[in-house]
Structure formats: C-alpha cells, structure tokens
Short mmCIF file of C-alpha atoms in Angstrom, two decimals:
data_model
loop_
_atom_site.label_atom_id
_atom_site.label_comp_id
_atom_site.label_asym_id
_atom_site.label_seq_id
_atom_site.Cartn_x
_atom_site.Cartn_y
_atom_site.Cartn_z
CA MET A 11 77.21 58.59 89.24
CA PRO A 12 77.17 57.76 85.49
CA LEU A 13 77.55 54.23 84.23
CA THR A 14 81.18 53.21 83.63
CA THR A 15 82.16 50.03 81.80
CA TYR A 16 85.42 48.29 82.61
CA TRP A 17 86.80 45.64 80.28
CA LEU A 18 88.89 43.13 82.20
CA GLU A 19 91.41 41.16 80.21
CA HIS A 20 91.18 38.43 82.84
CA ALA A 21 88.96 38.34 85.95
CA TRP A 22 88.86 36.05 88.95
CA LEU A 23 85.20 35.14 89.39
CA ASP A 24 84.74 33.21 92.62
CA THR A 25 86.87 30.13 91.85
CA ASN A 26 88.09 30.52 88.28
CA VAL A 27 89.73 32.94 85.89
CA GLU A 28 87.58 34.18 83.01
CA PRO A 29 89.00 35.99 79.96
CA GLY A 30 87.19 39.01 78.55
CA VAL A 31 84.84 40.24 81.27
CA ALA A 32 82.88 43.50 81.15
CA LEU A 33 81.92 45.12 84.45
CA GLU A 34 79.30 47.83 84.43
CA VAL A 35 79.55 50.13 87.46
CA THR A 36 77.19 52.82 88.71
CA ASP A 37 76.53 54.47 92.06
CA GLY A 38 79.54 52.72 93.54
CA ARG A 39 78.27 49.21 92.81
CA ILE A 40 78.59 46.59 90.12
CA ALA A 41 75.48 46.82 87.94
CA ALA A 42 76.31 43.93 85.59
CA VAL A 43 78.98 41.29 84.92
CA ARG A 44 79.25 40.01 81.34
CA THR A 45 81.61 37.19 80.42
CA GLY A 46 82.88 36.18 76.99
CA VAL A 47 83.43 39.77 75.87
CA GLU A 48 86.42 39.23 73.59
CA THR A 49 87.16 42.88 72.78
CA PRO A 50 86.69 46.06 74.82
CA PRO A 51 83.28 47.71 74.28
CA PRO A 52 83.38 51.28 72.93
CA GLY A 53 84.32 53.73 75.67
CA ALA A 54 85.25 51.04 78.18
CA VAL A 55 88.13 51.46 80.62
CA VAL A 56 90.58 48.71 79.64
CA LEU A 57 92.32 46.87 82.48
CA ARG A 58 95.07 44.55 81.29
CA GLY A 59 96.16 41.76 83.60
CA LEU A 60 94.17 39.89 86.25
CA THR A 61 91.39 41.76 88.06
CA ILE A 62 90.32 40.42 91.43
CA PRO A 63 88.02 41.79 94.12
CA GLY A 64 89.71 44.39 96.31
CA LEU A 65 91.93 42.92 99.02
CA ALA A 66 90.88 43.18 102.67
CA ASN A 67 93.55 43.86 105.29
CA ALA A 68 91.71 42.47 108.29
CA HIS A 69 94.27 43.44 110.94
CA SER A 70 96.27 46.66 111.05
CA HIS A 71 98.07 48.78 113.63
CA ALA A 72 98.83 51.80 111.45
CA PHE A 73 101.44 53.34 113.77
CA HIS A 74 103.55 50.16 113.72
CA ARG A 75 104.58 51.15 110.19
CA ALA A 76 106.99 53.62 111.79
CA LEU A 77 108.90 50.66 113.28
CA ARG A 78 109.82 49.10 109.93
CA GLY A 79 113.58 48.61 109.76
CA THR A 80 114.31 49.98 113.23
CA VAL A 81 113.23 46.78 115.00
CA GLN A 82 115.36 44.55 112.77
CA VAL A 83 118.55 45.35 114.68
CA GLY A 84 119.73 42.79 117.20
CA SER A 85 117.81 39.88 118.68
CA GLY A 86 114.93 39.48 121.09
CA THR A 87 111.30 38.38 121.34
CA PHE A 88 107.81 39.82 120.97
CA TRP A 89 108.17 41.33 124.44
CA THR A 90 111.38 43.25 123.64
CA TRP A 91 109.84 44.42 120.35
CA ARG A 92 106.85 45.69 122.35
CA GLU A 93 109.03 48.07 124.35
CA VAL A 94 110.24 49.73 121.14
CA MET A 95 106.66 49.95 119.93
CA TYR A 96 105.62 51.79 123.09
CA THR A 97 108.16 54.55 122.45
CA VAL A 98 106.54 55.32 119.09
CA ALA A 99 103.04 55.13 120.56
CA GLN A 100 103.93 57.80 123.13
CA ARG A 101 104.85 60.37 120.46
CA LEU A 102 101.67 60.35 118.41
CA THR A 103 99.10 63.15 118.41
CA PRO A 104 95.88 63.31 116.40
CA ASP A 105 97.63 65.41 113.76
CA SER A 106 100.75 63.26 113.48
CA TYR A 107 98.67 60.09 113.54
CA PHE A 108 96.55 61.40 110.67
CA ALA A 109 99.66 62.16 108.61
CA LEU A 110 101.18 58.75 109.27
CA ALA A 111 97.96 56.78 108.77
CA ARG A 112 97.12 58.64 105.54
CA ALA A 113 100.47 57.56 104.12
CA VAL A 114 100.13 54.00 105.45
CA TYR A 115 96.65 53.59 104.01
CA ALA A 116 97.88 55.02 100.71
CA GLU A 117 100.62 52.37 100.75
CA MET A 118 97.86 49.79 101.29
CA ALA A 119 95.92 51.15 98.31
CA LEU A 120 99.04 50.78 96.15
CA ALA A 121 99.13 47.15 97.29
CA GLY A 122 95.55 46.57 96.10
CA ILE A 123 93.92 46.81 99.53
CA THR A 124 90.47 48.40 99.43
CA SER A 125 89.39 47.84 103.06
CA VAL A 126 91.32 47.89 106.32
CA GLY A 127 90.44 46.72 109.80
CA GLU A 128 92.23 49.13 112.12
CA PHE A 129 92.72 47.56 115.57
CA HIS A 130 92.79 50.90 117.37
CA TYR A 131 93.80 51.38 121.00
CA LEU A 132 95.70 54.70 121.01
CA HIS A 133 92.73 56.58 122.43
CA HIS A 134 94.00 59.32 124.75
CA ALA A 135 96.89 61.70 125.25
CA PRO A 136 100.11 60.40 126.88
CA GLY A 137 99.38 59.96 130.56
CA GLY A 138 95.78 58.99 129.84
CA SER A 139 94.02 62.36 129.75
CA PRO A 140 91.23 62.42 127.14
CA TYR A 141 91.44 64.85 124.27
CA ALA A 142 88.71 67.52 124.01
CA ASP A 143 87.12 65.11 121.55
CA PRO A 144 87.58 61.75 123.30
CA ASN A 145 87.62 60.06 119.88
CA ALA A 146 90.13 62.44 118.27
CA MET A 147 92.59 59.65 117.51
CA GLY A 148 89.94 57.38 116.00
CA GLU A 149 88.56 60.23 113.92
CA ALA A 150 92.09 60.92 112.65
CA LEU A 151 92.29 57.33 111.39
CA ILE A 152 88.88 57.58 109.73
CA ALA A 153 89.86 60.82 107.99
CA ALA A 154 93.18 59.29 106.90
CA ALA A 155 91.47 56.30 105.28
CA GLY A 156 89.06 58.63 103.52
CA GLU A 157 91.87 60.71 102.01
CA ALA A 158 93.75 57.56 100.99
CA GLY A 159 90.60 56.31 99.26
CA ILE A 160 90.02 53.03 101.10
CA ARG A 161 87.27 51.75 103.38
CA ILE A 162 87.93 51.40 107.10
CA THR A 163 86.41 49.33 109.86
CA LEU A 164 87.58 51.05 113.01
CA LEU A 165 87.90 48.24 115.54
CA ASP A 166 87.87 50.41 118.64
CA THR A 167 89.75 48.42 121.25
CA ALA A 168 89.15 47.94 124.94
CA TYR A 169 92.52 47.88 126.76
CA LEU A 170 92.16 48.12 130.53
CA SER A 171 94.97 46.15 132.18
CA SER A 172 98.66 45.36 131.79
CA GLY A 173 98.02 41.77 132.82
CA PHE A 174 95.69 39.57 134.78
CA GLY A 175 94.62 41.78 137.68
CA ALA A 176 97.38 44.37 137.11
CA ALA A 177 96.91 48.09 136.55
CA PRO A 178 98.06 49.61 133.23
CA GLU A 179 101.75 50.44 133.02
CA ARG A 180 102.94 53.95 132.22
CA HIS A 181 103.07 53.43 128.45
CA GLN A 182 99.58 51.90 128.47
CA LEU A 183 97.78 54.78 130.20
CA ARG A 184 96.75 56.36 126.92
CA PHE A 185 95.18 53.06 125.85
CA THR A 186 92.71 52.70 128.70
CA ASP A 187 89.25 54.07 129.45
CA GLY A 188 89.36 52.64 132.99
CA THR A 189 86.44 50.23 132.63
CA ALA A 190 84.58 48.49 129.85
CA GLU A 191 81.52 50.61 130.63
CA LYS A 192 83.49 53.82 130.05
CA TRP A 193 84.98 52.32 126.90
CA ALA A 194 81.45 51.60 125.64
CA GLU A 195 80.33 55.15 126.46
CA ARG A 196 83.21 56.65 124.48
CA VAL A 197 83.00 54.37 121.45
CA SER A 198 79.23 54.85 121.21
CA ALA A 199 79.87 58.43 120.12
CA LEU A 200 81.62 57.23 116.93
CA LYS A 201 79.31 57.23 113.92
CA GLU A 202 79.32 55.14 110.77
CA ARG A 203 79.32 56.95 107.44
CA GLU A 204 80.16 56.24 103.82
CA GLY A 205 83.20 54.00 103.69
CA VAL A 206 83.31 53.66 107.48
CA ARG A 207 82.18 50.88 109.81
CA ILE A 208 82.59 50.94 113.58
CA GLY A 209 83.49 47.66 115.25
CA ALA A 210 84.86 46.57 118.59
CA ALA A 211 87.94 44.76 119.81
CA ILE A 212 89.17 43.15 122.98
CA HIS A 213 92.90 43.70 122.95
CA SER A 214 93.54 40.36 124.64
CA VAL A 215 92.45 38.38 127.68
CA ARG A 216 95.38 39.86 129.60
CA ALA A 217 94.27 43.43 128.79
CA VAL A 218 90.54 43.12 129.56
CA PRO A 219 89.54 41.59 132.93
CA ALA A 220 87.34 38.51 132.66
CA ASP A 221 84.37 40.17 134.36
CA GLN A 222 84.38 42.92 131.69
CA LEU A 223 84.68 40.79 128.56
CA ALA A 224 80.91 40.41 128.27
CA THR A 225 80.39 44.19 128.27
CA VAL A 226 82.46 44.55 125.11
CA ALA A 227 80.83 41.53 123.47
CA GLN A 228 77.34 42.82 124.30
CA TRP A 229 78.13 46.26 122.87
CA ALA A 230 79.15 44.65 119.58
CA GLY A 231 76.21 42.27 119.63
CA ALA A 232 73.66 45.03 120.11
CA ARG A 233 75.01 46.74 116.96
CA ASN A 234 75.67 43.61 114.92
CA ALA A 235 79.24 44.89 114.70
CA PRO A 236 82.46 42.96 114.11
CA LEU A 237 84.37 41.97 117.25
CA HIS A 238 88.07 41.14 117.07
CA VAL A 239 90.54 39.92 119.70
CA HIS A 240 94.23 39.07 119.83
CA LEU A 241 94.15 35.40 120.82
CA SER A 242 96.94 33.11 122.01
CA GLU A 243 99.64 34.99 120.17
CA GLN A 244 102.16 34.16 122.90
CA THR A 245 102.61 31.07 125.09
CA ALA A 246 103.36 33.38 128.04
CA GLU A 247 99.83 34.76 127.83
CA ASN A 248 98.40 31.24 127.72
CA ASP A 249 100.38 30.26 130.82
CA ALA A 250 99.29 33.40 132.70
CA CYS A 251 95.64 32.80 131.79
CA LEU A 252 95.83 29.21 133.01
CA ALA A 253 97.38 30.41 136.27
CA ALA A 254 94.75 33.14 136.77
CA HIS A 255 91.62 31.34 135.59
CA GLY A 256 92.42 27.65 135.22
CA MET A 257 91.54 27.70 131.53
CA THR A 258 92.93 28.72 128.17
CA PRO A 259 92.22 32.16 126.68
CA THR A 260 89.85 30.56 124.15
CA GLN A 261 87.92 28.83 126.95
CA LEU A 262 87.74 32.11 128.87
CA LEU A 263 86.34 33.95 125.84
CA ALA A 264 83.80 31.19 125.29
CA GLU A 265 82.68 31.32 128.92
CA HIS A 266 81.97 35.05 128.65
CA GLY A 267 80.09 34.97 125.36
CA VAL A 268 82.78 36.45 123.13
CA LEU A 269 82.99 33.73 120.47
CA GLY A 270 80.63 33.62 117.50
CA ALA A 271 80.17 34.32 113.79
CA ARG A 272 80.84 38.08 114.13
CA THR A 273 84.03 37.48 116.12
CA THR A 274 87.53 37.07 114.71
CA GLY A 275 90.49 35.80 116.69
CA VAL A 276 93.71 37.37 115.47
CA HIS A 277 96.75 35.08 115.27
CA ASN A 278 95.22 32.04 117.05
CA THR A 279 98.75 30.67 117.17
CA HIS A 280 99.18 28.52 120.28
CA LEU A 281 95.92 26.58 120.60
CA THR A 282 94.93 23.26 122.10
CA ASP A 283 92.77 20.79 120.18
CA GLY A 284 89.90 21.84 122.42
CA ASP A 285 90.48 25.49 121.55
CA ILE A 286 90.33 24.68 117.85
CA THR A 287 87.03 22.86 118.34
CA LEU A 288 85.55 25.78 120.29
CA LEU A 289 86.54 28.28 117.60
CA GLY A 290 85.35 26.09 114.76
CA THR A 291 81.99 25.04 116.17
CA SER A 292 81.20 28.66 117.07
CA THR A 293 82.27 29.75 113.52
CA THR A 294 84.60 32.31 115.11
CA GLY A 295 86.94 33.58 112.40
CA THR A 296 90.73 33.43 112.31
CA CYS A 297 92.87 36.27 111.00
CA MET A 298 96.37 35.07 110.19
CA CYS A 299 99.18 37.62 109.88
CA PRO A 300 102.09 35.51 108.63
CA THR A 301 104.61 38.25 107.85
CA THR A 302 104.25 39.72 111.35
CA GLU A 303 104.09 36.33 113.05
CA ARG A 304 107.39 35.33 111.49
CA ASP A 305 108.93 38.80 112.00
CA LEU A 306 108.17 38.61 115.75
CA ALA A 307 109.10 34.91 115.98
CA ASP A 308 105.62 34.16 117.29
CA GLY A 309 105.16 30.78 115.63
CA ILE A 310 102.92 29.20 112.99
CA GLY A 311 99.24 28.92 113.81
CA PRO A 312 97.13 25.83 112.99
CA ALA A 313 95.28 27.47 110.10
CA VAL A 314 94.47 24.23 108.30
CA ALA A 315 92.97 22.64 111.41
CA LEU A 316 91.03 25.81 112.23
CA GLN A 317 89.49 26.04 108.78
CA ARG A 318 88.58 22.36 108.78
CA ALA A 319 86.92 22.85 112.17
CA GLY A 320 84.74 25.66 110.75
CA SER A 321 86.72 28.86 111.35
CA PRO A 322 86.77 31.17 108.28
CA LEU A 323 90.24 32.50 107.44
CA SER A 324 91.20 36.11 106.75
CA LEU A 325 94.56 37.86 106.46
CA GLY A 326 96.21 40.97 107.89
CA SER A 327 99.51 42.82 107.69
CA ASP A 328 99.37 43.66 111.44
CA SER A 329 102.69 45.41 112.26
CA HIS A 330 103.39 46.19 108.58
CA ALA A 331 106.79 44.56 108.43
CA VAL A 332 105.61 44.54 104.83
CA ILE A 333 102.27 45.61 103.37
CA ASP A 334 101.49 42.96 100.79
CA LEU A 335 98.35 40.80 101.06
CA LEU A 336 99.59 38.55 98.26
CA GLU A 337 102.63 37.79 100.40
CA GLU A 338 100.37 37.11 103.40
CA ALA A 339 98.32 34.68 101.32
CA ARG A 340 101.24 32.66 100.01
CA ALA A 341 103.04 32.81 103.36
CA MET A 342 100.13 31.00 104.99
CA GLU A 343 100.52 28.16 102.49
CA LEU A 344 104.32 28.17 102.54
CA ASN A 345 104.48 28.19 106.34
CA GLU A 346 102.30 25.10 106.37
CA ARG A 347 104.56 23.44 103.81
CA LEU A 348 107.58 24.04 106.01
CA ARG A 349 105.81 22.68 109.06
CA THR A 350 104.37 19.56 107.41
CA ARG A 351 106.86 19.03 104.57
CA THR A 352 103.94 18.55 102.19
CA ARG A 353 102.58 20.92 99.52
CA GLY A 354 99.15 22.11 98.45
CA HIS A 355 97.17 22.83 101.60
CA TRP A 356 95.15 25.60 99.90
CA THR A 357 94.46 26.30 96.25
CA ALA A 358 95.19 29.76 94.90
CA ALA A 359 91.43 30.33 94.81
CA ALA A 360 91.10 29.47 98.49
CA LEU A 361 93.91 31.84 99.41
CA LEU A 362 92.34 34.62 97.33
CA ARG A 363 89.06 34.02 99.10
CA ALA A 364 90.75 34.55 102.47
CA ALA A 365 92.32 37.77 101.15
CA THR A 366 89.06 39.08 99.66
CA THR A 367 85.60 37.67 100.42
CA ASP A 368 86.22 36.33 103.90
CA GLY A 369 88.43 39.25 104.87
CA HIS A 370 85.71 41.74 104.00
CA ALA A 371 83.13 39.65 105.85
CA ALA A 372 85.33 39.70 108.96
CA LEU A 373 85.27 43.52 108.77
CA GLY A 374 81.51 43.79 108.29
CA TRP A 375 81.65 44.50 104.53
CA ARG A 376 79.62 41.50 103.40
CA ASP A 377 78.70 43.24 100.14
CA ALA A 378 82.38 43.53 99.12
CA GLY A 379 85.06 41.05 98.13
CA VAL A 380 83.29 39.58 95.07
CA LEU A 381 82.87 40.57 91.42
CA GLU A 382 79.11 40.09 91.29
CA THR A 383 76.09 42.16 90.36
CA GLY A 384 75.05 44.29 93.34
CA ALA A 385 78.41 44.10 95.11
CA LEU A 386 80.45 47.16 95.98
CA ALA A 387 82.61 48.17 93.01
CA ASP A 388 85.92 47.51 94.74
CA PHE A 389 88.50 45.74 92.60
CA THR A 390 92.22 45.44 91.99
CA THR A 391 94.15 44.68 88.81
CA ILE A 392 97.46 42.83 88.91
CA ALA A 393 99.83 43.09 85.95
CA LEU A 394 100.69 39.82 84.24
CA ASP A 395 103.62 41.15 82.20
CA THR A 396 106.19 42.08 84.86
CA VAL A 397 109.43 40.24 85.57
CA ARG A 398 107.63 38.37 88.33
CA THR A 399 104.40 37.50 86.52
CA ALA A 400 105.25 37.15 82.82
CA GLY A 401 105.17 33.70 81.24
CA PRO A 402 102.45 31.42 82.68
CA VAL A 403 99.32 30.67 80.63
CA PRO A 404 96.31 32.90 81.36
CA ARG A 405 94.22 30.14 82.93
CA LEU A 406 96.85 29.99 85.69
CA ALA A 407 96.72 33.74 86.34
CA ALA A 408 95.39 33.23 89.89
CA GLU A 409 98.26 30.90 90.73
CA THR A 410 100.70 33.42 89.26
CA ALA A 411 99.20 36.24 91.33
CA VAL A 412 99.23 34.35 94.60
CA PHE A 413 102.56 32.57 94.31
CA ALA A 414 104.68 35.06 92.33
CA ALA A 415 103.18 38.56 92.26
CA THR A 416 103.85 41.22 94.86
CA ALA A 417 102.28 44.52 95.81
CA ALA A 418 104.54 46.13 93.19
CA ASP A 419 102.56 44.35 90.46
CA VAL A 420 99.28 46.08 91.35
CA HIS A 421 98.60 48.73 88.72
CA HIS A 422 94.93 49.73 89.07
CA VAL A 423 92.58 49.95 92.08
CA VAL A 424 88.94 51.02 92.16
CA VAL A 425 86.99 51.60 95.39
CA GLY A 426 83.28 52.31 95.22
CA GLY A 427 83.57 53.00 91.52
CA ARG A 428 86.29 55.62 92.02
CA THR A 429 89.82 55.09 90.74
CA VAL A 430 92.28 55.22 93.63
CA VAL A 431 95.37 53.82 91.91
CA ARG A 432 96.02 54.33 88.20
CA ASP A 433 99.00 52.79 86.39
CA GLY A 434 100.67 52.02 89.70
CA ALA A 435 100.40 55.56 91.07
CA HIS A 436 98.10 56.80 93.82
CA VAL A 437 95.62 59.33 92.48
CA SER A 438 95.26 61.59 95.55
CA VAL A 439 98.58 61.03 97.37
CA PRO A 440 101.11 61.84 94.63
CA ASP A 441 104.27 60.60 96.37
CA VAL A 442 103.41 57.97 98.97
CA GLY A 443 107.07 57.27 99.75
CA GLU A 444 107.72 60.90 100.57
CA ALA A 445 104.55 61.07 102.68
CA LEU A 446 105.69 58.04 104.67
CA ALA A 447 109.22 59.36 105.11
CA THR A 448 107.99 62.77 106.28
CA ALA A 449 105.47 61.36 108.75
CA ILE A 450 107.93 58.87 110.24
CA ALA A 451 110.76 61.39 110.46
CA ALA A 452 108.48 63.74 112.41
CA LEU A 453 107.95 61.01 115.01
CA ARG A 454 111.63 60.14 115.27
CA ASN A 455 112.62 63.76 115.70
#
C-alpha cells in the first residue's frame, strides 16, 4: 500500500489536543506522526475538525438493533424486554443475520466505531439443530463486519442453561451447544484473519453451570484470547446465585479462574464492596453500556469505584437503543453526576481513553486505539463546525466532542488505512438507513 499523508487540523494525542498534525500511513499502519505542521503538506488528505483514534464498541448484540423503537411501548423490566428479544432471535437465519449485521456495523462506522466486540450466542437453527456449518451464524457476522469496513472480535458465547441447574427454555435452544466441551469444539473451528479476532464469552453465571466455567476460561487462556461475561446486571441473578452457591456471581467467577487481565465484566452493575475489590485486584475490565442500562432500567454501576480499584473501563452500545460511543462516554460521567450530585468524575481525555485505547485492549486489539507510530491506522474525525460543536476554542475540542458532539458529527473514518466513511457517508454501503429498514422489515414480516 502506498504512503498516504493525512493532515489533521486538530488531533487528540493521548491526553491533549494538538493543532496541525501530519499522519503518514502505509500498509495499514501509522508510519509517522509529526506535530506542529501548520499547513497541509502537498498531496495530503485534509481532515478538518478533531481526529481521534477509532472508537471501540466493546459490547454489541447486533440483532438487538431490530428492537429499537418497538420495545419503547408500555412499561416493564429487563425480563419483559427479554421476551420481546427472543421473538426476534427466533427469526434470524445466516442470510438474514448477515444483512442485518452488515447494516448495523455500517451504522457503527458512521458513528466513528472502527472495532466491535460482538457478544455472539445465536449459534444454531431454531430448535437447536446445528447448521451444516456449525459456525454459519458467526461467519455471517464476520462477513458483515468485513463488508461494513470495521474490525470485529467475535466473542463466541457459551450459553448452556436457563438458570442455575435448569435446562434451556424453548427460545434458548438455538443458543446452546449442550456442554462447555462441545462449545469449545465448535468455536475452535473459527479462524482469525485480517480484521478478525476470535474471543470467548460466558453469557452469565446463570447460563453456564459453575462446574463448566473453567472450561471456557481455559479455552480463552490457551489462546490468549479476550474473555467477556455479563456480570451482575440484575439483582435477581445475584439473589439466585447466592441461593445456589452461597456467593456472589463475582466470587463464583473468581473461584473458577475466570477473572484476570484478559477478562471483561459487562455491566458490573450490582456489586458488593468485596466484588469491586476482586475485580480491581485481578485487573478484570469493566465494560459499561450506559444507554442500554438506562433503557432497560438496570441501574447505574459503580464505575468510579471499579476504576479506582484497578478495573480498566471500556464502553459498549449493547442493545443499540442508540449507536453513539460519544453518548456512552458522556452518559457514564453524567450518570455519576446524578447519583452523587457532584461534577467532574472523569476528564474528557479519560472518557476518550475508555472509548478508544482501553476499549480496543478489551477486544484484543492492543495495537489500536492510539495515534502513534506503529499503531493500526484506525482513526475518526469529528466536525467542529456543526450546530452542536461550533464555538468553543480549539484547545477544548476534546471536551466539545465528548460533552456535545454526537454520532452525526462524525464525517471521516479510516480503518487500516482505508477510508470507510467520507464526508459523513459510508463508502461501501451507500444508504445505511435503507439497508437497516430492509433488513429489519424482513424480520418483522
């Protein structure tokens, strides 16, 4: 790939905004970063606004995008929402899942997301029969991300039980491989390739029996792969775990070797002080999904305490009530303000780090999420002249991006040195809205 020079009007470099930065890109990586470049070099691609590392969506269920709007009618809880979700899950095939996921991942690209962690448990046909290719659904997601132009970490998920000691319910039969050993056999056939990492996930302590947790953790450990788990999202799960095992879900995961630096707990909402200490001292990560957590009325997790204890923070759009990592970042801060009635728990730089560097690390892309020589050439440019972002002085561009900008202000995205979004339009999916509408209508019909 030939050398391409990008001139960035403003760039977020680690903790500060620098004006006039030249990035030289070749072979999908950043070859040089030059600051103090006041005018664009000859032939450079000019990117006006604030350029940041590509955003990492560390927790996604692509098919939940089909629920947007339909689950906003009436009242209820997470558990009533789940029943609606199951009806959509039953209708998906490899072909229809590809069409939906391609559009969803294209929507993510438009929002400046360059990597997604897909928490994938729709493995088999309705009723639980494997497809001819047992990984047909996972391969559909991988192909969809490739066509949408973003990286994917497929977090293939073990889901074996409907509850502590209970067999899967009818809607869950397509999720299960029967045992963790059979899950490991199936997922071992998935192969990494350019733009694709294969990781593992434990759906939750209610969905994987305690005596099979270690099998999943050992599979991930042997491959140095990311391992994610829904953790203490609901108090009902905590109560059931205490009744079944006499300990919290976090304690159960610790006892079976699940916690550690490659592991990320998703939500981590209803934790004890002891849970927070276990997660922090083991450097287990925390993926907060504020827009979903508030949409489902789950609660506000102790993100400040977790980070102080040693748990790195990342962000995800989860159920895709909205797809906007800037909104996820500011929601984490604003939720904490509402809870504590004090301001300023994270700087804009700290929130950007959660949305970029630490998010990519949680997905196994440790060479992404920074604008540094040798890093993957994945970056996103946010306009600073829209009705939301115009006005503030350039040195406060990061604060403007985090606390005022939205996904609609993203106007250029590069992944691996290839332009994916140009002037606010997706390069390879011409009409993302139409693609979404068509894919979702096919499921509803």
